[in-house]
Short mmCIF file of N, CA and C in Angstrom, two decimals:
data_model
loop_
_atom_site.label_atom_id
_atom_site.label_comp_id
_atom_site.label_asym_id
_atom_site.label_seq_id
_atom_site.Cartn_x
_atom_site.Cartn_y
_atom_site.Cartn_z
N UNK F 1 -1.55 -12.04 17.17
CA UNK F 1 -2.53 -11.19 16.52
C UNK F 1 -2.07 -9.73 16.61
N UNK F 2 -2.13 -9.05 15.52
CA UNK F 2 -1.71 -7.66 15.43
C UNK F 2 -2.93 -6.76 15.38
N UNK F 3 -2.75 -5.51 15.74
CA UNK F 3 -3.85 -4.55 15.63
C UNK F 3 -4.30 -4.43 14.18
N UNK F 4 -3.44 -4.76 13.22
CA UNK F 4 -3.81 -4.70 11.80
C UNK F 4 -4.97 -5.64 11.50
N UNK F 5 -5.09 -6.72 12.27
CA UNK F 5 -6.17 -7.68 12.06
C UNK F 5 -7.53 -7.09 12.42
N UNK F 6 -7.55 -6.02 13.19
CA UNK F 6 -8.80 -5.36 13.58
C UNK F 6 -9.29 -4.37 12.53
N UNK F 7 -8.45 -4.06 11.56
CA UNK F 7 -8.77 -3.03 10.57
C UNK F 7 -9.51 -3.60 9.36
N UNK F 8 -10.19 -2.73 8.65
CA UNK F 8 -10.77 -3.14 7.38
C UNK F 8 -9.62 -3.34 6.39
N UNK F 9 -9.89 -3.97 5.28
CA UNK F 9 -8.87 -4.20 4.27
C UNK F 9 -8.30 -2.87 3.76
N UNK F 10 -9.18 -1.88 3.54
CA UNK F 10 -8.71 -0.56 3.07
C UNK F 10 -7.81 0.12 4.10
N UNK F 11 -8.17 0.04 5.37
CA UNK F 11 -7.36 0.65 6.42
C UNK F 11 -5.99 -0.03 6.51
N UNK F 12 -6.00 -1.34 6.45
CA UNK F 12 -4.75 -2.10 6.52
C UNK F 12 -3.85 -1.77 5.34
N UNK F 13 -4.43 -1.70 4.15
CA UNK F 13 -3.64 -1.37 2.96
C UNK F 13 -3.07 0.04 3.07
N UNK F 14 -3.85 0.97 3.59
CA UNK F 14 -3.37 2.33 3.78
C UNK F 14 -2.09 2.33 4.61
N UNK F 15 -2.11 1.65 5.74
CA UNK F 15 -0.96 1.63 6.64
C UNK F 15 0.23 0.89 6.04
N UNK F 16 -0.02 -0.23 5.41
CA UNK F 16 1.07 -1.06 4.88
C UNK F 16 1.72 -0.41 3.66
N UNK F 17 0.96 0.25 2.84
CA UNK F 17 1.50 0.88 1.64
C UNK F 17 2.20 2.21 1.92
N UNK F 18 1.80 2.89 2.98
CA UNK F 18 2.26 4.26 3.22
C UNK F 18 3.78 4.41 3.34
N UNK F 19 4.51 3.57 4.06
CA UNK F 19 5.96 3.77 4.13
C UNK F 19 6.62 3.78 2.74
N UNK F 20 6.18 2.91 1.86
CA UNK F 20 6.72 2.90 0.50
C UNK F 20 6.25 4.13 -0.27
N UNK F 21 4.99 4.44 -0.18
CA UNK F 21 4.42 5.54 -0.95
C UNK F 21 5.03 6.89 -0.56
N UNK F 22 5.32 7.08 0.71
CA UNK F 22 5.95 8.33 1.15
C UNK F 22 7.33 8.46 0.52
N UNK F 23 8.11 7.39 0.54
CA UNK F 23 9.43 7.42 -0.08
C UNK F 23 9.36 7.69 -1.58
N UNK F 24 8.41 7.06 -2.24
CA UNK F 24 8.23 7.27 -3.68
C UNK F 24 7.79 8.70 -3.96
N UNK F 25 6.89 9.21 -3.13
CA UNK F 25 6.40 10.59 -3.28
C UNK F 25 7.55 11.59 -3.19
N UNK F 26 8.42 11.42 -2.20
CA UNK F 26 9.57 12.31 -2.06
C UNK F 26 10.48 12.18 -3.27
N UNK F 27 10.75 10.97 -3.68
CA UNK F 27 11.63 10.75 -4.83
C UNK F 27 11.09 11.44 -6.08
N UNK F 28 9.80 11.36 -6.28
CA UNK F 28 9.20 11.93 -7.48
C UNK F 28 8.87 13.42 -7.34
N UNK F 29 9.13 13.98 -6.17
CA UNK F 29 8.87 15.41 -6.00
C UNK F 29 9.87 16.26 -6.76
N UNK F 30 10.98 15.65 -7.16
CA UNK F 30 12.02 16.39 -7.88
C UNK F 30 12.45 15.59 -9.10
N UNK F 31 12.39 16.22 -10.25
CA UNK F 31 12.73 15.55 -11.50
C UNK F 31 14.21 15.70 -11.87
N UNK F 32 14.97 16.53 -11.13
CA UNK F 32 16.38 16.68 -11.47
C UNK F 32 17.13 15.40 -11.13
N UNK F 33 18.22 15.19 -11.83
CA UNK F 33 19.02 14.00 -11.57
C UNK F 33 18.70 12.86 -12.50
N UNK F 34 17.52 12.88 -13.10
CA UNK F 34 17.13 11.87 -14.08
C UNK F 34 17.08 10.46 -13.53
N UNK F 35 17.36 9.51 -14.40
CA UNK F 35 17.25 8.10 -14.05
C UNK F 35 18.25 7.69 -12.97
N UNK F 36 19.44 8.31 -12.98
CA UNK F 36 20.44 7.98 -11.96
C UNK F 36 19.91 8.32 -10.57
N UNK F 37 19.29 9.47 -10.45
CA UNK F 37 18.70 9.90 -9.19
C UNK F 37 17.58 8.95 -8.78
N UNK F 38 16.69 8.66 -9.71
CA UNK F 38 15.57 7.77 -9.41
C UNK F 38 16.05 6.40 -8.94
N UNK F 39 17.03 5.86 -9.63
CA UNK F 39 17.54 4.53 -9.27
C UNK F 39 18.16 4.53 -7.88
N UNK F 40 18.96 5.55 -7.57
CA UNK F 40 19.58 5.63 -6.24
C UNK F 40 18.52 5.80 -5.15
N UNK F 41 17.55 6.66 -5.41
CA UNK F 41 16.52 6.89 -4.41
C UNK F 41 15.65 5.65 -4.21
N UNK F 42 15.34 4.91 -5.26
CA UNK F 42 14.53 3.69 -5.11
C UNK F 42 15.33 2.61 -4.37
N UNK F 43 16.62 2.52 -4.65
CA UNK F 43 17.45 1.57 -3.91
C UNK F 43 17.54 1.97 -2.45
N UNK F 44 17.69 3.28 -2.21
CA UNK F 44 17.72 3.76 -0.83
C UNK F 44 16.41 3.44 -0.12
N UNK F 45 15.29 3.66 -0.79
CA UNK F 45 13.99 3.36 -0.19
C UNK F 45 13.89 1.89 0.18
N UNK F 46 14.28 1.02 -0.73
CA UNK F 46 14.25 -0.41 -0.44
C UNK F 46 15.14 -0.75 0.75
N UNK F 47 16.36 -0.22 0.76
CA UNK F 47 17.29 -0.48 1.87
C UNK F 47 16.73 0.04 3.19
N UNK F 48 16.16 1.22 3.17
CA UNK F 48 15.60 1.82 4.38
C UNK F 48 14.47 0.97 4.93
N UNK F 49 13.55 0.58 4.07
CA UNK F 49 12.41 -0.21 4.52
C UNK F 49 12.86 -1.57 5.05
N UNK F 50 13.79 -2.21 4.36
CA UNK F 50 14.31 -3.49 4.86
C UNK F 50 15.00 -3.31 6.21
N UNK F 51 15.77 -2.24 6.33
CA UNK F 51 16.46 -1.98 7.60
C UNK F 51 15.49 -1.71 8.73
N UNK F 52 14.47 -0.88 8.48
CA UNK F 52 13.49 -0.57 9.51
C UNK F 52 12.67 -1.80 9.89
N UNK F 53 12.43 -2.69 8.94
CA UNK F 53 11.65 -3.90 9.23
C UNK F 53 12.41 -4.81 10.19
N UNK F 54 13.73 -4.77 10.12
CA UNK F 54 14.56 -5.64 10.96
C UNK F 54 14.95 -4.98 12.28
N UNK F 55 14.88 -3.67 12.32
CA UNK F 55 15.32 -2.91 13.49
C UNK F 55 14.25 -2.93 14.58
N UNK F 56 14.68 -3.13 15.80
CA UNK F 56 13.78 -3.04 16.92
C UNK F 56 13.98 -1.67 17.54
N UNK F 57 12.99 -0.81 17.44
CA UNK F 57 13.15 0.56 17.94
C UNK F 57 12.08 0.95 18.94
N UNK F 58 11.44 -0.02 19.56
CA UNK F 58 10.53 0.28 20.65
C UNK F 58 9.08 0.49 20.26
N UNK F 59 8.79 0.57 18.99
CA UNK F 59 7.42 0.77 18.54
C UNK F 59 7.01 -0.47 17.74
N UNK F 60 6.52 -1.45 18.46
CA UNK F 60 6.21 -2.75 17.86
C UNK F 60 5.21 -2.65 16.71
N UNK F 61 4.19 -1.84 16.88
CA UNK F 61 3.17 -1.70 15.83
C UNK F 61 3.78 -1.16 14.54
N UNK F 62 4.69 -0.20 14.67
CA UNK F 62 5.31 0.41 13.50
C UNK F 62 6.23 -0.59 12.82
N UNK F 63 6.97 -1.33 13.61
CA UNK F 63 7.85 -2.34 13.03
C UNK F 63 7.02 -3.39 12.28
N UNK F 64 5.88 -3.75 12.83
CA UNK F 64 5.02 -4.72 12.16
C UNK F 64 4.49 -4.16 10.84
N UNK F 65 4.11 -2.90 10.83
CA UNK F 65 3.62 -2.28 9.59
C UNK F 65 4.71 -2.30 8.52
N UNK F 66 5.90 -1.89 8.88
CA UNK F 66 6.99 -1.83 7.90
C UNK F 66 7.39 -3.24 7.47
N UNK F 67 7.32 -4.20 8.37
CA UNK F 67 7.58 -5.59 7.97
C UNK F 67 6.57 -6.05 6.93
N UNK F 68 5.33 -5.66 7.11
CA UNK F 68 4.30 -5.99 6.12
C UNK F 68 4.56 -5.27 4.79
N UNK F 69 5.05 -4.05 4.87
CA UNK F 69 5.41 -3.31 3.66
C UNK F 69 6.47 -4.10 2.89
N UNK F 70 7.49 -4.56 3.57
CA UNK F 70 8.58 -5.32 2.95
C UNK F 70 8.07 -6.66 2.44
N UNK F 71 7.21 -7.31 3.21
CA UNK F 71 6.67 -8.61 2.77
C UNK F 71 5.86 -8.50 1.49
N UNK F 72 5.38 -7.31 1.20
CA UNK F 72 4.59 -7.07 -0.01
C UNK F 72 5.40 -6.37 -1.10
N UNK F 73 6.70 -6.51 -1.07
CA UNK F 73 7.58 -5.84 -2.03
C UNK F 73 7.21 -6.16 -3.48
N UNK F 74 6.69 -7.33 -3.76
CA UNK F 74 6.29 -7.69 -5.12
C UNK F 74 5.19 -6.77 -5.65
N UNK F 75 4.48 -6.10 -4.75
CA UNK F 75 3.39 -5.21 -5.15
C UNK F 75 3.80 -3.74 -5.23
N UNK F 76 5.03 -3.42 -4.88
CA UNK F 76 5.45 -2.02 -4.84
C UNK F 76 5.21 -1.30 -6.16
N UNK F 77 5.44 -1.98 -7.25
CA UNK F 77 5.27 -1.32 -8.56
C UNK F 77 3.81 -0.91 -8.79
N UNK F 78 2.89 -1.51 -8.08
CA UNK F 78 1.46 -1.19 -8.21
C UNK F 78 1.03 -0.08 -7.25
N UNK F 79 1.90 0.33 -6.35
CA UNK F 79 1.53 1.27 -5.30
C UNK F 79 1.87 2.72 -5.64
N UNK F 80 2.24 3.00 -6.89
CA UNK F 80 2.69 4.32 -7.24
C UNK F 80 1.64 5.26 -7.80
N UNK F 81 0.39 4.83 -7.85
CA UNK F 81 -0.66 5.69 -8.38
C UNK F 81 -1.10 6.74 -7.36
N UNK F 82 -1.62 7.85 -7.86
CA UNK F 82 -2.24 8.89 -7.02
C UNK F 82 -1.34 9.36 -5.87
N UNK F 83 -0.08 9.61 -6.18
CA UNK F 83 0.84 10.07 -5.13
C UNK F 83 0.45 11.42 -4.55
N UNK F 84 -0.41 12.15 -5.25
CA UNK F 84 -0.89 13.42 -4.70
C UNK F 84 -1.77 13.21 -3.47
N UNK F 85 -2.12 11.98 -3.18
CA UNK F 85 -2.94 11.66 -2.00
C UNK F 85 -2.10 11.32 -0.76
N UNK F 86 -0.78 11.29 -0.90
CA UNK F 86 0.09 10.84 0.18
C UNK F 86 -0.07 11.66 1.46
N UNK F 87 -0.15 12.97 1.34
CA UNK F 87 -0.28 13.78 2.55
C UNK F 87 -1.58 13.50 3.29
N UNK F 88 -2.68 13.37 2.57
CA UNK F 88 -3.94 13.05 3.25
C UNK F 88 -3.91 11.63 3.80
N UNK F 89 -3.20 10.73 3.13
CA UNK F 89 -3.05 9.36 3.65
C UNK F 89 -2.26 9.37 4.95
N UNK F 90 -1.28 10.25 5.05
CA UNK F 90 -0.50 10.36 6.29
C UNK F 90 -1.40 10.78 7.45
N UNK F 91 -2.28 11.73 7.19
CA UNK F 91 -3.21 12.18 8.24
C UNK F 91 -4.14 11.05 8.67
N UNK F 92 -4.70 10.35 7.69
CA UNK F 92 -5.62 9.25 8.02
C UNK F 92 -4.90 8.13 8.76
N UNK F 93 -3.69 7.79 8.30
CA UNK F 93 -2.93 6.72 8.94
C UNK F 93 -2.57 7.08 10.38
N UNK F 94 -2.18 8.32 10.61
CA UNK F 94 -1.85 8.76 11.97
C UNK F 94 -3.06 8.63 12.88
N UNK F 95 -4.22 9.01 12.38
CA UNK F 95 -5.45 8.88 13.16
C UNK F 95 -5.79 7.43 13.48
N UNK F 96 -5.61 6.56 12.50
CA UNK F 96 -5.88 5.13 12.73
C UNK F 96 -4.98 4.55 13.81
N UNK F 97 -3.70 4.84 13.70
CA UNK F 97 -2.76 4.28 14.68
C UNK F 97 -3.04 4.85 16.06
N UNK F 98 -3.32 6.13 16.12
CA UNK F 98 -3.64 6.75 17.40
C UNK F 98 -4.86 6.08 18.03
N UNK F 99 -5.87 5.82 17.23
CA UNK F 99 -7.10 5.22 17.73
C UNK F 99 -6.88 3.78 18.20
N UNK F 100 -6.15 3.00 17.40
CA UNK F 100 -6.01 1.57 17.70
C UNK F 100 -4.90 1.23 18.67
N UNK F 101 -3.80 1.98 18.67
CA UNK F 101 -2.70 1.60 19.55
C UNK F 101 -2.17 2.74 20.41
N UNK F 102 -2.72 3.93 20.26
CA UNK F 102 -2.38 5.02 21.17
C UNK F 102 -1.52 6.11 20.56
N UNK F 103 -1.49 7.21 21.28
CA UNK F 103 -0.79 8.41 20.82
C UNK F 103 0.71 8.20 20.71
N UNK F 104 1.29 7.46 21.65
CA UNK F 104 2.73 7.23 21.64
C UNK F 104 3.14 6.49 20.36
N UNK F 105 2.40 5.47 20.00
CA UNK F 105 2.70 4.72 18.77
C UNK F 105 2.45 5.59 17.54
N UNK F 106 1.43 6.42 17.58
CA UNK F 106 1.15 7.32 16.46
C UNK F 106 2.32 8.28 16.26
N UNK F 107 2.86 8.79 17.35
CA UNK F 107 4.00 9.71 17.28
C UNK F 107 5.21 9.00 16.68
N UNK F 108 5.45 7.76 17.12
CA UNK F 108 6.57 6.98 16.58
C UNK F 108 6.37 6.72 15.09
N UNK F 109 5.14 6.44 14.70
CA UNK F 109 4.82 6.22 13.29
C UNK F 109 5.10 7.47 12.47
N UNK F 110 4.66 8.61 12.96
CA UNK F 110 4.88 9.87 12.25
C UNK F 110 6.37 10.16 12.08
N UNK F 111 7.14 9.93 13.11
CA UNK F 111 8.59 10.15 13.02
C UNK F 111 9.22 9.17 12.04
N UNK F 112 8.79 7.93 12.06
CA UNK F 112 9.35 6.91 11.17
C UNK F 112 9.03 7.23 9.72
N UNK F 113 7.82 7.65 9.46
CA UNK F 113 7.43 8.03 8.09
C UNK F 113 8.28 9.21 7.62
N UNK F 114 8.47 10.19 8.48
CA UNK F 114 9.30 11.34 8.11
C UNK F 114 10.74 10.91 7.88
N UNK F 115 11.27 10.04 8.73
CA UNK F 115 12.64 9.55 8.57
C UNK F 115 12.83 8.84 7.23
N UNK F 116 11.84 8.07 6.82
CA UNK F 116 11.90 7.39 5.53
C UNK F 116 12.00 8.42 4.41
N UNK F 117 11.13 9.41 4.45
CA UNK F 117 11.11 10.44 3.41
C UNK F 117 12.43 11.20 3.36
N UNK F 118 12.93 11.58 4.51
CA UNK F 118 14.17 12.35 4.57
C UNK F 118 15.35 11.54 4.05
N UNK F 119 15.41 10.27 4.42
CA UNK F 119 16.51 9.42 3.95
C UNK F 119 16.48 9.25 2.43
N UNK F 120 15.29 9.12 1.87
CA UNK F 120 15.18 9.01 0.41
C UNK F 120 15.62 10.31 -0.24
N UNK F 121 15.22 11.44 0.31
CA UNK F 121 15.60 12.74 -0.25
C UNK F 121 17.12 12.92 -0.24
N UNK F 122 17.77 12.37 0.76
CA UNK F 122 19.22 12.53 0.89
C UNK F 122 20.01 11.50 0.10
N UNK F 123 19.35 10.59 -0.58
CA UNK F 123 20.03 9.49 -1.27
C UNK F 123 20.80 9.93 -2.50
N UNK F 124 20.48 11.07 -3.06
CA UNK F 124 21.13 11.54 -4.28
C UNK F 124 21.37 13.03 -4.15
N UNK F 125 22.60 13.46 -4.39
CA UNK F 125 22.93 14.87 -4.29
C UNK F 125 22.57 15.60 -5.57
N UNK F 126 21.45 16.28 -5.54
CA UNK F 126 20.99 16.99 -6.73
C UNK F 126 21.85 18.20 -7.07
N UNK F 127 22.56 18.76 -6.10
CA UNK F 127 23.31 20.00 -6.35
C UNK F 127 24.73 19.75 -6.86
N UNK F 128 25.13 18.49 -7.11
CA UNK F 128 26.50 18.29 -7.57
C UNK F 128 26.72 18.84 -8.97
N UNK F 129 25.64 19.09 -9.70
CA UNK F 129 25.76 19.60 -11.06
C UNK F 129 25.92 21.12 -11.12
N UNK F 130 25.91 21.80 -10.00
CA UNK F 130 26.00 23.26 -10.00
C UNK F 130 27.38 23.70 -10.49
N UNK F 131 27.38 24.49 -11.52
CA UNK F 131 28.64 24.89 -12.14
C UNK F 131 28.98 26.35 -11.89
N UNK F 132 28.01 27.20 -11.99
CA UNK F 132 28.32 28.64 -11.91
C UNK F 132 28.50 29.08 -10.46
N UNK F 133 29.28 30.14 -10.33
CA UNK F 133 29.49 30.71 -8.99
C UNK F 133 28.17 31.17 -8.40
N UNK F 134 27.30 31.72 -9.24
CA UNK F 134 26.00 32.20 -8.77
C UNK F 134 25.17 31.03 -8.22
N UNK F 135 25.17 29.88 -8.90
CA UNK F 135 24.41 28.72 -8.42
C UNK F 135 24.96 28.25 -7.08
N UNK F 136 26.28 28.17 -6.95
CA UNK F 136 26.88 27.73 -5.69
C UNK F 136 26.57 28.74 -4.57
N UNK F 137 26.65 30.03 -4.88
CA UNK F 137 26.34 31.08 -3.91
C UNK F 137 24.87 30.99 -3.48
N UNK F 138 23.99 30.77 -4.43
CA UNK F 138 22.56 30.68 -4.15
C UNK F 138 22.26 29.53 -3.19
N UNK F 139 22.89 28.39 -3.42
CA UNK F 139 22.68 27.22 -2.54
C UNK F 139 23.24 27.52 -1.15
N UNK F 140 24.41 28.15 -1.10
CA UNK F 140 25.01 28.48 0.20
C UNK F 140 24.12 29.47 0.96
N UNK F 141 23.57 30.44 0.27
CA UNK F 141 22.66 31.41 0.88
C UNK F 141 21.40 30.72 1.41
N UNK F 142 20.86 29.80 0.64
CA UNK F 142 19.69 29.03 1.08
C UNK F 142 20.01 28.23 2.33
N UNK F 143 21.21 27.66 2.37
CA UNK F 143 21.63 26.89 3.53
C UNK F 143 21.72 27.79 4.77
N UNK F 144 22.32 28.95 4.62
CA UNK F 144 22.44 29.87 5.75
C UNK F 144 21.07 30.29 6.27
N UNK F 145 20.15 30.54 5.36
CA UNK F 145 18.79 30.88 5.77
C UNK F 145 18.15 29.72 6.54
N UNK F 146 18.33 28.51 6.03
CA UNK F 146 17.76 27.34 6.71
C UNK F 146 18.35 27.19 8.11
N UNK F 147 19.63 27.43 8.26
CA UNK F 147 20.26 27.35 9.59
C UNK F 147 19.68 28.40 10.53
N UNK F 148 19.43 29.59 10.01
CA UNK F 148 18.85 30.64 10.84
C UNK F 148 17.44 30.30 11.29
N UNK F 149 16.74 29.51 10.51
CA UNK F 149 15.36 29.14 10.85
C UNK F 149 15.30 27.82 11.60
N UNK F 150 16.45 27.29 12.04
CA UNK F 150 16.44 26.12 12.92
C UNK F 150 16.87 24.81 12.31
N UNK F 151 17.23 24.76 11.04
CA UNK F 151 17.66 23.50 10.43
C UNK F 151 18.96 23.02 11.07
N UNK F 152 19.10 21.74 11.24
CA UNK F 152 20.27 21.17 11.90
C UNK F 152 21.17 20.38 10.96
N UNK F 153 20.85 20.34 9.69
CA UNK F 153 21.64 19.55 8.75
C UNK F 153 22.99 20.21 8.47
N UNK F 154 23.97 19.36 8.14
CA UNK F 154 25.25 19.88 7.68
C UNK F 154 25.06 20.41 6.26
N UNK F 155 26.05 21.15 5.76
CA UNK F 155 25.96 21.69 4.40
C UNK F 155 25.88 20.55 3.39
N UNK F 156 26.63 19.49 3.60
CA UNK F 156 26.61 18.34 2.69
C UNK F 156 25.22 17.70 2.66
N UNK F 157 24.63 17.54 3.84
CA UNK F 157 23.27 16.98 3.90
C UNK F 157 22.28 17.93 3.22
N UNK F 158 22.43 19.20 3.47
CA UNK F 158 21.55 20.19 2.87
C UNK F 158 21.63 20.10 1.34
N UNK F 159 22.83 19.95 0.82
CA UNK F 159 23.02 19.87 -0.63
C UNK F 159 22.46 18.57 -1.21
N UNK F 160 22.27 17.58 -0.38
CA UNK F 160 21.71 16.32 -0.85
C UNK F 160 20.21 16.42 -1.09
N UNK F 161 19.60 17.47 -0.60
CA UNK F 161 18.16 17.63 -0.71
C UNK F 161 17.86 18.83 -1.60
N UNK F 162 17.18 18.57 -2.69
CA UNK F 162 16.86 19.65 -3.63
C UNK F 162 15.79 20.58 -3.04
N UNK F 163 15.62 21.71 -3.67
CA UNK F 163 14.60 22.66 -3.22
C UNK F 163 13.21 22.03 -3.28
N UNK F 164 12.93 21.27 -4.33
CA UNK F 164 11.62 20.61 -4.45
C UNK F 164 11.43 19.57 -3.35
N UNK F 165 12.49 18.81 -3.04
CA UNK F 165 12.40 17.83 -1.95
C UNK F 165 12.25 18.52 -0.61
N UNK F 166 12.96 19.65 -0.42
CA UNK F 166 12.83 20.40 0.83
C UNK F 166 11.40 20.88 1.02
N UNK F 167 10.80 21.35 -0.06
CA UNK F 167 9.41 21.81 0.00
C UNK F 167 8.49 20.64 0.37
N UNK F 168 8.70 19.49 -0.25
CA UNK F 168 7.88 18.32 0.05
C UNK F 168 8.09 17.86 1.49
N UNK F 169 9.34 17.88 1.97
CA UNK F 169 9.61 17.51 3.36
C UNK F 169 8.93 18.48 4.33
N UNK F 170 8.91 19.74 3.99
CA UNK F 170 8.25 20.74 4.84
C UNK F 170 6.75 20.45 4.92
N UNK F 171 6.14 20.15 3.78
CA UNK F 171 4.71 19.81 3.77
C UNK F 171 4.45 18.57 4.61
N UNK F 172 5.29 17.57 4.45
CA UNK F 172 5.14 16.33 5.21
C UNK F 172 5.32 16.59 6.70
N UNK F 173 6.30 17.40 7.03
CA UNK F 173 6.55 17.76 8.42
C UNK F 173 5.32 18.41 9.05
N UNK F 174 4.70 19.30 8.32
CA UNK F 174 3.52 19.99 8.82
C UNK F 174 2.34 19.04 9.01
N UNK F 175 2.13 18.17 8.05
CA UNK F 175 1.02 17.21 8.13
C UNK F 175 1.21 16.23 9.29
N UNK F 176 2.45 15.78 9.46
CA UNK F 176 2.73 14.80 10.51
C UNK F 176 2.94 15.43 11.88
N UNK F 177 3.18 16.73 11.89
CA UNK F 177 3.43 17.40 13.15
C UNK F 177 4.78 17.06 13.75
N UNK F 178 5.77 16.83 12.88
CA UNK F 178 7.13 16.54 13.34
C UNK F 178 8.03 17.68 12.91
N UNK F 179 9.13 17.80 13.59
CA UNK F 179 10.08 18.88 13.28
C UNK F 179 10.91 18.51 12.08
N UNK F 180 10.99 19.41 11.14
CA UNK F 180 11.80 19.23 9.94
C UNK F 180 13.18 19.78 10.22
N UNK F 181 14.10 18.91 10.55
CA UNK F 181 15.46 19.34 10.87
C UNK F 181 16.17 19.69 9.61
#
């Protein structure tokens, strides 16, 4: 028996859908890259969720949630509505997990959700199309600023995340209370 069995249907759906919805939300936060970007990011999301479902990382409740997300893959196409609600869903989901299984599991859940979003954002390099010296300089300047403010990503990783995705990751980081590296 899982703690999910103690939840209402709406609460359970919130938790089970959220790992997919967060990845989709990040992917759709940036329209650059077109269909190629979308396809790579959706494949990355699927791979990430399948990998996390199989990985044992010490947070049993989180692994169970992501396993349920993967088990419901046939419904993923139906889970893309109202993505503007994802941030508030993250807050509600964190509260539910904290209440039912404790703060430690809630923290692990928040980190896992952020990791999913970040991995999807990095799945396609939006800046490879930069042609002008000014565009390349602008990206390099943005990277240097990010490093000064504590970012730990390499330049290649930084270039894999568009400005719109960075903004979305920052919002997610703030809502979840995790550090945006």
